[in-house]
Amino acid sequence: MKNKKAILKLLFLLPLSVLGQTKPSLTLWYDEPAAQWEETLPLGNGRLGMMPDGGIEREHIVLNEISMWSGSEADYRNPKAAESLPAIRQLLLEGKNKEAQELMYTSFVPVKPEKGGTYGAFQMLADMFIDYTYTVPDDSVKNYKRWLDLEESVAYTAFTKGKVRFTREYFVSRNKDVIAILLDSDRPEALSFRITLSRPERGKVKKQNEGELEIAGMLDSGNPGQDGICYAAFAKVIPCGTQSQMQTHSNGTIEVRSADKAWIIVSAATSYLAGNIYRTEAQRLLNDATPPNSLMHIKEEAVKSYRKLFTRAGITLPENKHCAGLPTDKRLEAFQQQDDPSLAALYYNYGRYLLISSTRPGSLPPNLQGLWANEPGTPWNGDYHTNINIQMNHWPIEPGNLAELYQPLIDLVKRLVPSGEESAKAFYGPDAKGWVLHMMTNVWNYTAPGEHPSWGATNTGGAWLCAHLWEHYLYNGDKQYLADIYPILKGASEFFHSTMIREPEHGWLVTAPTSSPENEFYTSKNDRTPISVCMGPTMDIQLVRELYSNVIEAANILQTDSVYASDLQKAIDQLPPHQISSKGYLMEWLKDYEEVDMHHRHVSHLYGLHPGNQISPVKTPKLAEACKQTLERRGDGGTGWSRAWKINFWARLGDGNRAYTLFRNLLYPAYTHANPTQHGSGTFPNLFCSHPPFQIDGNWGGTSGISEMLLQSQDGFISLLPALPDSWDEGRFYGFKVRGGATISVEWTDGKPQKVELVGGWNPCLKLKTPANAQRTLYNGKEINTEEYIKMTLKKDEKVILTFHY
């Protein structure tokens, strides 16, 4: 029995591919080392991350920590902004958008802080280099393979050099909170290497103890007299083998010779998350993880901890045997020529993996690059853009059964409120109530407009984040949580309720000044000046309507603020309705302006279709058709994340084949082998989304789109396989969540649900749309009347099995 247990334990620890069980929907793999960072494999535990390139002679591993932020908190209030507001609004009311925009360019901007820091940027932690020395007589390399096992959250590199098989394992432990690398070979004393740590700037490396290096420094605060974020990271090498030798040099290198195998353990902490004890905390984590008895079980415990989250939900789709066996980069290229449904399953499972890896309670939300960066100056500061990007990062969390990963975003929003209250009054006058957030923020609670009003004036970032706070309630039903976030929702609504004005033609209540995110229009055929500044763009109105409605419902649930809720309902009735142009598309602005770029990447005015629920083929078919015409007009191109959003739009419209076309566009290779440095929109070999450059929001937008194709619940009922592509004729998903908290698993063949398992959530009332053409329906084995909807009352955790016959 003991031997059997030992064998089972060994099988648990071995990668699936070693066992001959590589799963196309659960493994990324490659037959050569990464040639650039966008080919490396991402690993993380929600705070710490790494990306190894699998180099043979020299391996480069980029290390990350989620709170490595330069900059510091500062005062960006501009007293001239509120003073100019009446004039800006008057110009807008007179239809003089160009003049209003010119005035905003000079007055309605954040000021450079006299005291305090700068906006800052998310940055890499450090570079680790491992230089290997081989003593084998034959230098040829055979059977090279590196891969990422999504079931384990472990990456591997393996190859034969001469007659020696070398293997490397990489993982980031959630429970030990350290980075771990195991170097191994199948011949004693064959392993020799040198390890170094470095950083392009603001990092000093020194010998700490024997076999231990430290890299530490302080990031730029933006103010010479103010400390920035301080950090410390330790790397400890533990060689194994009776003949192994190790030497730690004062220049910050560790050399190991003639080892059988070796562990490298990395810990890190910053003053942002750990305060003044950041260095002590990093050292404690290292010490706790490195006793020999810990290393015996560190991988087993790390995999177990990860699987508690990952195994909650997943997808299986049909395999194209030819494509499924290809390395992932070649599989990505082949997908443009032939169908490969299980690649969508891999992409979905990878999306959930990336979420688990890049955020966790007590940490920070995933930023524009999730957790992973390879330079101090990340694109767009690696910040939180609040006009789509941070929101898209969170779309798969609730449906993907990862609710606790919302906590960092909720905490971020709470921290933004005091700053948002100051910005409301500074930019919109003393009568402005509540709090406001414009189109970007950071870890320093930035809530002022963006640097340039052409894109920075959008002021509904707070309203959009409140939609996420409300969505979290719809899935968990926790009234204590609702009471906790209610002041945030109410404060956001108070800002709009106190600052919106009436446009002159219809007397509608509108936001002003504002913009439709990053888009521009012409006011006339004669004046070709690109204009952004406007009143009441469609997305603003959708967000305000949604925010007011959610506050009203929350107040009713909590039995509070009945008078205020009544005022909000009156305001809702005075908001502009959705408007359809004479050409049949949904209008983006109050007037049917001509877009500067008809194919612009932002399709913000379809927010009400997705992620909102004000438009749907079921409830508002004419508006849904107008959304369809809008998407036809915009086209199927765009940046990576834009293509991802369009998958969700077409899924909500019930067109699975068109959604799948957009998925194929999303996975268009970002570069070719012939031109590897010319990055375009699409997907990199490691399946990171290319804006370009890399932005991770497209990964999660695509993950969400696949989920929306398989299950929806936004219209007050559960819809099974609402946008199923023809080639996904059979498959299975399990563990998906719907609003109300129920968990759904579905098996289907011939494009029709055969077996559905429902597990009750917090809301006992469930309404499921009966699949089309179902002739008989069995409820826990007993036949029931087959009507358009199946209504059920389920207690929490009560399970029901539905089977359908056609």
mmCIF file of C-alpha atoms in Angstrom, residues 58 139 144 161 180 330 340 344 370 372 507 593 704 802:
data_model
loop_
_atom_site.group_PDB
_atom_site.id
_atom_site.type_symbol
_atom_site.label_atom_id
_atom_site.label_comp_id
_atom_site.label_asym_id
_atom_site.label_seq_id
_atom_site.Cartn_x
_atom_site.Cartn_y
_atom_site.Cartn_z
ATOM 1 C CA ARG A 58 21.843 31.258 -20.924
ATOM 2 C CA ASP A 139 27.062 19.494 -27.539
ATOM 3 C CA TYR A 144 13.885 20.304 -26.773
ATOM 4 C CA LYS A 161 22.401 17.491 -24.493
ATOM 5 C CA ALA A 180 10.578 28.384 -7.091
ATOM 6 C CA LYS A 330 2.555 26.934 -34.932
ATOM 7 C CA ASP A 340 -9.350 24.251 -34.232
ATOM 8 C CA ALA A 344 -10.735 28.237 -27.917
ATOM 9 C CA GLY A 370 -1.702 41.903 -15.535
ATOM 10 C CA TRP A 372 4.021 40.886 -15.936
ATOM 11 C CA GLY A 507 -34.439 69.269 -22.227
ATOM 12 C CA TYR A 593 -21.941 63.276 -36.126
ATOM 13 C CA SER A 704 -15.323 36.499 -21.469
ATOM 14 C CA LEU A 802 -31.987 18.336 -16.447
#
